């Protein structure tokens, strides 16, 4: 605060009488040092507001010229300060305004998180509005802060962590669409390092600078099931501290295995507070009903011979060292000499077997038949496990004069958006490895082909979630599961059944074991 007294007070009176528009800077020297006094520009109208205060008051405060003026009649002095500094910041998230009404299940999720002391995970199926739930949770947290005196003048510092860059842009656009000022949103990834009241960052970028997490008062973990292993440091940074006190923490996921010890850190810090999975959403008509049609194929003679060779090598190495999974084999890789060489051979054969199953001729040919004959001229989404397999499928389609497009991790963002806009116009078959599983909303898609080899439950749920999002007139979605019988592919059938039962489904579709068994006996077209 700058105190204004003596001659300067006379200057104010002079300005008030003559209604001069501005007061310039002045300097005052003493014998020992030079003291610079800042004189704030003020209009005659501002001075008129000041002089209009009650003359009998010992002191008064008025606002003018973007400043706060405090007058003391005892010594005819003025104190000047920024008016804005004493006015509480308006939390940006308070401007959140949805162009729709949140569903009852979404409101229940928000309330469950609030009731758990602003902490926990919300496990909601794809397409049930997890993002909107998160934004509403943030708004509720900001409203709590308004009632805390020590925080009343501070905006809520929110950090939203996402697994992919495409989700940074999507969440930015969504926040702006919901009424948040772009000036209040920062994007933190790659070379773009903007930190703001609301910051959207990728897990990788936040891991490289944990201070971004430590300084946040609320952290939202999107697709929280992915934040394990190397990302566990993120949870250490998200713990409470002396600066921000108890952080508000929210995890979002479509599914997470609560029995998997690798998820222990996530579930300890962010225990599930509400679940609303595919089955619930289908019954509530929030999601389209998934109709799964398993299609069984077999390997060619040559493929079967290779498959058996790979399997024999894998089993022999496992028996020799009594190690039967990837984790144990990674430990063996740390040794030297023969054990290390054998562990490497184990991984090589596992990879070859996976590639063989993904690229099996009859599996790819079954997909071509579906696209060409069953769903000609319809938008079809195809998922596979390897880039090699989808490239082979693209070539098979081309040989039949069927246009298709391929999206994978190296496809530039602008190229992906262009392909999505052309899907259903220039081509109808959209092929992907993993890229489209997370971060792309294509609710108009009704048909999906999965070239099964995965054993990852999260991946299965995400893939099913791509086509069961509701749009007007869409009540069901058709999902083809093409698998090679009498191989490791057989496990996928049970996983899909479990995904739709534990994450949802319907007795009249695939959730019943008997019904599923009957469907799984279908042969390839």
XYZ file of C-alpha atoms in Angstrom:
525
model
C 0.000 0.000 0.000
C 1.279 3.517 -0.850
C 0.474 6.263 1.678
C -0.376 9.671 0.171
C -0.029 12.681 2.490
C 0.891 16.401 2.647
C 1.386 18.152 -0.718
C 0.007 15.158 -2.504
C -3.221 15.454 -0.519
C -3.431 19.080 -1.716
C -2.902 17.830 -5.244
C -5.951 15.615 -4.903
C -8.007 18.609 -3.761
C -6.720 20.632 -6.695
C -7.634 17.850 -9.111
C -11.032 17.486 -7.566
C -11.782 21.201 -8.054
C -10.467 21.423 -11.578
C -11.642 17.996 -12.710
C -8.321 17.148 -14.322
C -8.409 13.646 -15.883
C -5.015 12.220 -14.806
C -2.351 12.607 -12.140
C 1.265 11.983 -13.223
C 4.111 10.306 -11.329
C 6.200 12.314 -8.867
C 9.511 11.699 -7.122
C 10.562 12.837 -3.698
C 14.240 13.048 -2.682
C 15.739 12.983 0.806
C 19.359 13.667 1.818
C 20.132 9.980 2.428
C 18.179 8.220 -0.287
C 15.812 8.632 -3.144
C 12.271 7.521 -2.398
C 10.002 6.873 -5.353
C 6.267 7.226 -4.740
C 3.895 5.735 -7.251
C 0.942 7.961 -8.061
C -1.888 6.017 -9.592
C -3.776 7.498 -12.524
C -7.273 8.438 -11.443
C -10.103 10.202 -13.182
C -12.069 13.182 -11.889
C -15.115 10.928 -11.578
C -13.133 8.590 -9.336
C -12.140 11.550 -7.122
C -15.736 12.704 -7.020
C -16.712 9.256 -5.711
C -14.061 9.545 -3.022
C -15.038 13.070 -1.920
C -18.692 12.133 -1.744
C -18.102 10.037 1.380
C -19.490 11.281 4.687
C -17.338 14.193 5.874
C -17.792 13.283 9.526
C -16.284 9.772 9.230
C -12.866 9.201 10.760
C -11.969 7.100 7.725
C -13.586 5.631 4.639
C -12.834 3.381 1.690
C -13.749 3.924 -1.942
C -12.851 2.214 -5.197
C -11.633 4.208 -8.176
C -9.267 3.792 -11.108
C -9.126 0.051 -10.490
C -7.682 0.831 -7.044
C -8.958 0.839 -3.499
C -8.605 4.225 -1.720
C -8.565 4.359 2.082
C -8.850 7.863 3.642
C -8.024 8.800 7.219
C -9.428 12.158 8.341
C -7.039 12.337 11.302
C -3.990 13.100 9.141
C -5.753 13.628 5.792
C -3.895 10.669 4.295
C -4.820 8.137 1.632
C -3.761 4.508 1.301
C -3.830 2.991 -2.180
C -4.052 -0.749 -3.037
C -5.228 -2.963 -5.877
C -8.951 -3.336 -5.569
C -8.708 -6.712 -7.282
C -6.395 -8.104 -4.606
C -9.101 -7.956 -1.963
C -11.836 -9.330 -4.206
C -11.993 -13.172 -4.134
C -11.101 -14.868 -7.390
C -14.072 -16.323 -9.193
C -13.383 -20.068 -9.596
C -13.529 -20.848 -13.302
C -15.231 -24.187 -12.707
C -18.195 -22.317 -11.186
C -19.035 -21.148 -14.721
C -19.698 -24.777 -15.704
C -23.094 -25.025 -17.357
C -24.211 -28.184 -19.135
C -26.585 -27.804 -22.120
C -28.491 -30.748 -20.631
C -29.581 -32.121 -17.277
C -27.342 -34.714 -15.649
C -28.871 -38.181 -15.432
C -29.893 -39.560 -12.008
C -27.018 -42.075 -12.086
C -24.536 -39.247 -12.696
C -25.893 -37.206 -9.793
C -25.601 -40.281 -7.549
C -21.970 -40.716 -8.596
C -21.142 -37.100 -7.735
C -22.848 -37.406 -4.361
C -21.081 -40.692 -3.591
C -17.715 -39.017 -4.224
C -18.635 -36.020 -2.077
C -19.851 -38.289 0.737
C -16.499 -40.104 0.677
C -14.708 -36.887 1.617
C -14.032 -35.875 -2.009
C -12.035 -38.994 -2.792
C -12.496 -42.215 -4.701
C -13.007 -43.857 -8.072
C -16.145 -43.851 -10.178
C -16.393 -47.019 -12.282
C -18.793 -46.255 -15.111
C -19.184 -48.010 -18.442
C -18.036 -46.281 -21.618
C -20.642 -43.829 -22.866
C -22.247 -43.141 -19.472
C -20.828 -39.630 -19.029
C -17.783 -40.052 -16.769
C -16.284 -36.792 -18.002
C -19.379 -34.771 -17.108
C -19.424 -36.433 -13.691
C -15.827 -35.332 -13.143
C -16.580 -31.721 -14.104
C -19.558 -31.634 -11.760
C -17.428 -33.089 -8.956
C -14.903 -30.289 -9.491
C -17.659 -27.705 -9.310
C -18.943 -29.190 -6.073
C -15.437 -29.064 -4.623
C -15.133 -25.394 -5.564
C -18.452 -24.670 -3.893
C -17.124 -26.261 -0.703
C -14.093 -23.961 -0.769
C -16.313 -20.905 -0.893
C -17.451 -21.746 2.620
C -13.916 -22.030 3.992
C -12.656 -18.607 5.080
C -8.957 -19.371 4.522
C -9.683 -20.400 0.937
C -12.337 -17.839 0.077
C -9.999 -15.692 -2.012
C -8.430 -18.569 -3.952
C -9.590 -20.297 -7.111
C -9.518 -24.093 -7.156
C -6.388 -25.427 -8.863
C -7.638 -28.450 -10.854
C -5.438 -30.950 -12.712
C -7.010 -33.400 -15.167
C -4.675 -36.253 -16.143
C -5.411 -38.164 -19.357
C -3.577 -41.033 -21.104
C -3.459 -39.558 -24.613
C -2.895 -36.192 -26.260
C -6.152 -36.457 -28.180
C -7.971 -36.403 -24.835
C -6.271 -33.138 -23.890
C -7.866 -31.396 -26.862
C -11.207 -33.145 -26.413
C -11.506 -32.137 -22.766
C -10.367 -28.586 -23.551
C -13.060 -28.231 -26.225
C -15.662 -29.764 -23.941
C -14.873 -27.396 -21.062
C -15.126 -24.393 -23.367
C -18.411 -25.725 -24.739
C -19.680 -25.997 -21.164
C -18.954 -22.344 -20.425
C -15.391 -22.300 -19.061
C -13.268 -19.397 -20.316
C -10.361 -20.589 -22.524
C -8.062 -18.220 -20.593
C -8.637 -20.333 -17.500
C -7.632 -23.652 -19.133
C -4.050 -24.812 -19.602
C -2.744 -27.664 -21.755
C 0.344 -29.498 -20.530
C 1.954 -31.989 -22.903
C 4.877 -32.210 -25.308
C 6.234 -28.736 -25.959
C 3.011 -27.071 -24.876
C 3.386 -26.427 -21.163
C 0.569 -24.153 -20.025
C -0.475 -24.286 -16.380
C -3.700 -22.545 -15.437
C -6.551 -22.713 -12.974
C -7.724 -25.826 -14.831
C -4.850 -27.770 -16.391
C -5.221 -30.798 -18.668
C -2.058 -32.906 -18.839
C -0.998 -36.302 -20.096
C 0.246 -38.853 -17.591
C 3.659 -38.914 -19.280
C 4.134 -35.144 -19.072
C 2.985 -34.997 -15.448
C 5.344 -37.847 -14.556
C 8.220 -35.804 -15.979
C 7.295 -32.878 -13.688
C 5.634 -34.110 -10.519
C 5.391 -30.548 -9.187
C 2.401 -30.097 -11.483
C 0.617 -32.729 -9.414
C 1.918 -31.581 -6.036
C 0.664 -28.029 -6.573
C -2.815 -29.118 -7.628
C -5.626 -28.989 -5.078
C -7.787 -31.416 -7.047
C -6.511 -34.185 -9.335
C -8.751 -36.119 -11.738
C -7.272 -39.384 -13.040
C -8.974 -40.277 -16.322
C -8.720 -43.978 -17.279
C -7.153 -44.492 -13.851
C -6.634 -48.222 -14.482
C -3.750 -47.224 -16.779
C -1.953 -45.311 -14.013
C 0.073 -48.136 -12.534
C 3.559 -49.541 -12.825
C 5.862 -46.700 -13.849
C 3.076 -44.207 -13.156
C 2.843 -45.128 -9.457
C 4.996 -42.083 -8.611
C 2.039 -39.973 -9.636
C 0.087 -41.217 -6.631
C 2.931 -40.336 -4.258
C 2.876 -36.790 -5.628
C -0.909 -36.647 -5.215
C -0.792 -37.286 -1.494
C -1.719 -34.556 0.997
C 0.816 -31.853 1.783
C 1.270 -28.833 4.040
C 0.592 -26.349 1.225
C -2.700 -27.557 -0.202
C -3.782 -29.758 2.690
C -6.088 -32.628 1.819
C -6.351 -32.894 -1.943
C -9.566 -33.804 -3.713
C -8.849 -36.928 -5.795
C -11.102 -38.556 -8.385
C -10.462 -41.665 -10.482
C -12.441 -42.479 -13.629
C -12.502 -45.872 -15.346
C -14.813 -48.192 -17.225
C -13.424 -51.230 -15.409
C -10.670 -52.139 -13.012
C -9.763 -55.553 -11.610
C -10.024 -55.153 -7.854
C -8.330 -58.532 -7.310
C -5.227 -57.602 -9.308
C -2.415 -56.700 -6.922
C -0.989 -54.344 -9.529
C -3.995 -52.084 -8.869
C -3.399 -51.982 -5.093
C -1.946 -48.447 -5.106
C -4.869 -47.144 -7.145
C -7.540 -48.805 -5.020
C -5.917 -47.757 -1.749
C -5.835 -44.084 -2.653
C -8.989 -44.112 -4.780
C -11.388 -46.804 -3.555
C -14.491 -47.350 -5.710
C -17.352 -45.166 -4.473
C -19.910 -46.014 -7.159
C -20.215 -48.501 -10.023
C -22.541 -48.213 -12.987
C -21.464 -50.700 -15.593
C -22.710 -51.829 -18.977
C -25.443 -54.071 -17.593
C -26.938 -51.277 -15.480
C -26.747 -48.748 -18.299
C -28.342 -51.147 -20.795
C -31.221 -51.889 -18.430
C -31.690 -48.132 -17.911
C -31.576 -47.668 -21.693
C -28.574 -45.384 -21.303
C -26.533 -47.624 -23.613
C -27.475 -49.655 -26.664
C -27.894 -53.388 -26.118
C -24.756 -55.306 -27.190
C -25.484 -58.300 -29.404
C -22.360 -60.456 -29.551
C -21.950 -63.033 -32.301
C -18.896 -65.244 -31.801
C -17.548 -66.703 -35.048
C -15.304 -69.744 -34.758
C -12.578 -70.407 -37.335
C -9.598 -72.764 -37.515
C -5.957 -72.439 -38.468
C -4.685 -73.659 -41.799
C -2.457 -76.749 -41.707
C 0.678 -74.656 -42.072
C -0.460 -72.219 -39.376
C -1.367 -75.064 -37.020
C 2.112 -76.556 -37.401
C 3.757 -73.217 -36.543
C 1.365 -72.641 -33.648
C 2.265 -76.037 -32.168
C 5.992 -75.331 -32.567
C 5.766 -72.014 -30.746
C 3.653 -73.549 -27.982
C 6.085 -76.435 -27.457
C 9.060 -74.077 -27.115
C 7.181 -71.871 -24.662
C 6.140 -74.827 -22.492
C 9.628 -76.410 -22.487
C 11.280 -73.197 -21.317
C 8.614 -72.634 -18.670
C 9.018 -76.145 -17.295
C 12.795 -75.931 -17.293
C 12.834 -72.807 -15.125
C 9.432 -73.262 -13.460
C 8.353 -69.843 -14.672
C 5.005 -69.616 -16.404
C 4.159 -65.945 -16.897
C 5.713 -62.783 -18.300
C 6.499 -61.305 -14.883
C 8.574 -64.305 -13.827
C 10.295 -64.420 -17.192
C 11.251 -60.746 -16.903
C 13.001 -61.613 -13.636
C 14.871 -64.390 -15.462
C 15.938 -61.842 -18.083
C 17.943 -60.061 -15.372
C 20.282 -63.015 -15.132
C 23.168 -63.730 -17.486
C 24.177 -66.516 -19.846
C 21.851 -69.400 -20.660
C 18.891 -68.346 -18.416
C 18.800 -64.906 -20.020
C 18.982 -66.396 -23.516
C 16.139 -68.802 -22.717
C 13.946 -66.038 -21.271
C 14.471 -64.023 -24.436
C 13.517 -67.071 -26.545
C 10.355 -67.476 -24.438
C 9.237 -63.907 -25.213
C 10.098 -64.263 -28.900
C 7.902 -67.354 -29.236
C 5.041 -65.778 -27.308
C 5.158 -62.822 -29.689
C 5.239 -65.067 -32.761
C 2.253 -67.037 -31.495
C 0.293 -63.859 -30.879
C 1.100 -62.530 -34.351
C 0.076 -65.825 -35.918
C -3.317 -65.797 -34.173
C -3.928 -62.166 -35.043
C -3.082 -62.723 -38.708
C -4.636 -66.157 -39.176
C -5.913 -66.368 -42.733
C -9.352 -67.725 -41.898
C -9.832 -65.050 -39.248
C -9.030 -62.242 -41.684
C -11.074 -63.870 -44.435
C -14.101 -64.100 -42.112
C -13.830 -60.359 -41.477
C -13.661 -59.667 -45.216
C -16.775 -61.758 -45.813
C -18.702 -59.847 -43.154
C -17.672 -56.473 -44.531
C -18.316 -57.418 -48.161
C -21.520 -59.456 -47.894
C -23.245 -58.951 -44.561
C -22.642 -55.230 -44.122
C -21.815 -53.786 -47.524
C -22.120 -49.991 -47.517
C -22.368 -49.864 -43.693
C -19.869 -48.314 -41.291
C -17.850 -51.100 -39.678
C -15.171 -50.738 -37.018
C -12.496 -53.458 -36.857
C -10.090 -54.062 -33.960
C -7.055 -56.314 -34.052
C -3.989 -56.898 -31.884
C -1.159 -56.216 -34.310
C -0.421 -53.645 -36.965
C 0.682 -56.451 -39.281
C -2.742 -58.122 -39.112
C -4.751 -54.976 -39.940
C -2.422 -54.195 -42.822
C -2.994 -57.695 -44.156
C -6.753 -57.186 -43.762
C -6.552 -53.890 -45.620
C -4.786 -55.621 -48.515
C -7.386 -58.410 -48.606
C -10.168 -55.821 -48.744
C -8.360 -53.924 -51.489
C -8.149 -57.132 -53.537
C -11.962 -57.253 -53.324
C -12.170 -53.581 -54.387
C -13.292 -52.518 -50.923
C -11.885 -49.252 -49.623
C -10.813 -49.089 -45.985
C -8.709 -46.868 -43.729
C -6.203 -47.689 -41.024
C -5.667 -45.708 -37.824
C -2.829 -46.580 -35.458
C -0.583 -44.855 -32.909
C 1.632 -43.121 -35.473
C -1.310 -41.621 -37.361
C -1.159 -37.845 -36.916
C -4.042 -36.267 -35.009
C -5.251 -34.173 -37.951
C -5.109 -37.287 -40.151
C -7.207 -39.249 -37.643
C -9.865 -36.568 -37.581
C -9.902 -36.436 -41.369
C -10.360 -40.202 -41.611
C -13.177 -40.158 -39.058
C -14.948 -37.453 -41.072
C -14.591 -39.525 -44.265
C -15.735 -42.747 -42.614
C -19.046 -43.818 -44.144
C -18.462 -41.628 -47.203
C -15.180 -42.401 -48.929
C -14.823 -45.776 -47.181
C -16.855 -47.888 -44.745
C -14.347 -50.169 -42.972
C -12.244 -48.439 -40.309
C -9.350 -50.586 -39.061
C -7.482 -50.021 -35.799
C -5.076 -51.702 -33.407
C -5.574 -49.915 -30.086
C -5.826 -46.241 -31.004
C -9.618 -46.029 -31.212
C -10.214 -47.861 -27.940
C -9.857 -44.725 -25.811
C -10.648 -41.120 -26.590
C -12.849 -41.367 -29.675
C -16.597 -40.963 -29.545
C -18.263 -42.582 -32.542
C -21.802 -43.187 -31.246
C -23.214 -43.560 -34.747
C -21.163 -46.769 -35.201
C -23.363 -49.858 -34.838
C -21.172 -52.699 -36.141
C -17.848 -53.868 -34.728
C -15.569 -56.764 -35.619
C -13.022 -57.905 -33.043
C -10.230 -60.169 -34.287
C -9.763 -61.731 -30.872
C -6.450 -62.528 -29.226
C -6.430 -60.228 -26.216
C -6.802 -61.389 -22.624
C -7.067 -57.859 -21.249
C -10.464 -57.254 -19.654
C -10.093 -53.462 -19.738
C -9.382 -53.627 -23.450
C -12.453 -55.757 -24.111
C -14.725 -53.398 -22.190
C -13.285 -50.393 -24.010
C -13.812 -52.020 -27.404
C -17.391 -52.977 -26.628
C -17.940 -49.453 -25.341
C -17.062 -47.934 -28.715
C -20.290 -49.135 -30.355
C -22.868 -49.246 -27.569
C -23.091 -45.483 -27.078
C -26.620 -44.301 -27.656
C -27.852 -41.997 -30.422
C -31.401 -41.388 -31.528
C -32.863 -44.512 -33.110
C -30.015 -46.770 -31.978
C -31.171 -49.432 -29.520
C -28.618 -52.175 -30.171
C -25.110 -52.734 -31.494
C -23.739 -55.774 -33.288
C -20.338 -57.097 -32.177
C -18.656 -59.923 -34.073
C -15.996 -61.816 -32.149
C -13.850 -63.826 -34.574
C -11.635 -66.346 -32.780
C -9.530 -69.403 -33.592
C -10.898 -72.482 -31.824
C -8.709 -74.828 -29.773
C -6.136 -72.072 -29.205
C -5.554 -69.330 -26.630
C -8.277 -67.399 -28.456
C -10.824 -69.606 -26.667
C -10.207 -67.632 -23.458
C -11.648 -64.503 -25.064
C -15.136 -65.984 -25.150
C -15.308 -66.245 -21.386
C -13.755 -62.779 -20.957
C -16.339 -61.171 -23.228
C -19.143 -62.921 -21.379
C -17.688 -61.734 -18.074
C -17.198 -58.212 -19.401
C -20.830 -57.920 -20.423
C -22.154 -59.638 -17.312
C -20.019 -57.923 -14.698
C -20.065 -54.740 -16.723
C -23.521 -55.438 -18.028
C -25.505 -57.169 -20.720
C -28.993 -58.665 -20.762
C -30.404 -62.127 -20.188
C -31.979 -62.122 -23.631
C -28.624 -61.453 -25.286
C -25.366 -62.849 -24.040
C -25.295 -62.717 -20.263
C -26.778 -66.195 -19.866
C -24.141 -68.920 -20.014
C -26.324 -71.302 -22.003
C -27.232 -68.652 -24.540
C -23.593 -67.694 -24.874
C -22.513 -71.283 -25.407
C -25.067 -71.646 -28.175
C -23.867 -68.503 -29.885
C -20.240 -69.535 -29.615
C -20.937 -72.614 -31.686
C -21.607 -70.539 -34.799
C -19.185 -71.111 -37.629
C -17.555 -68.574 -39.877
C -19.550 -67.326 -42.852
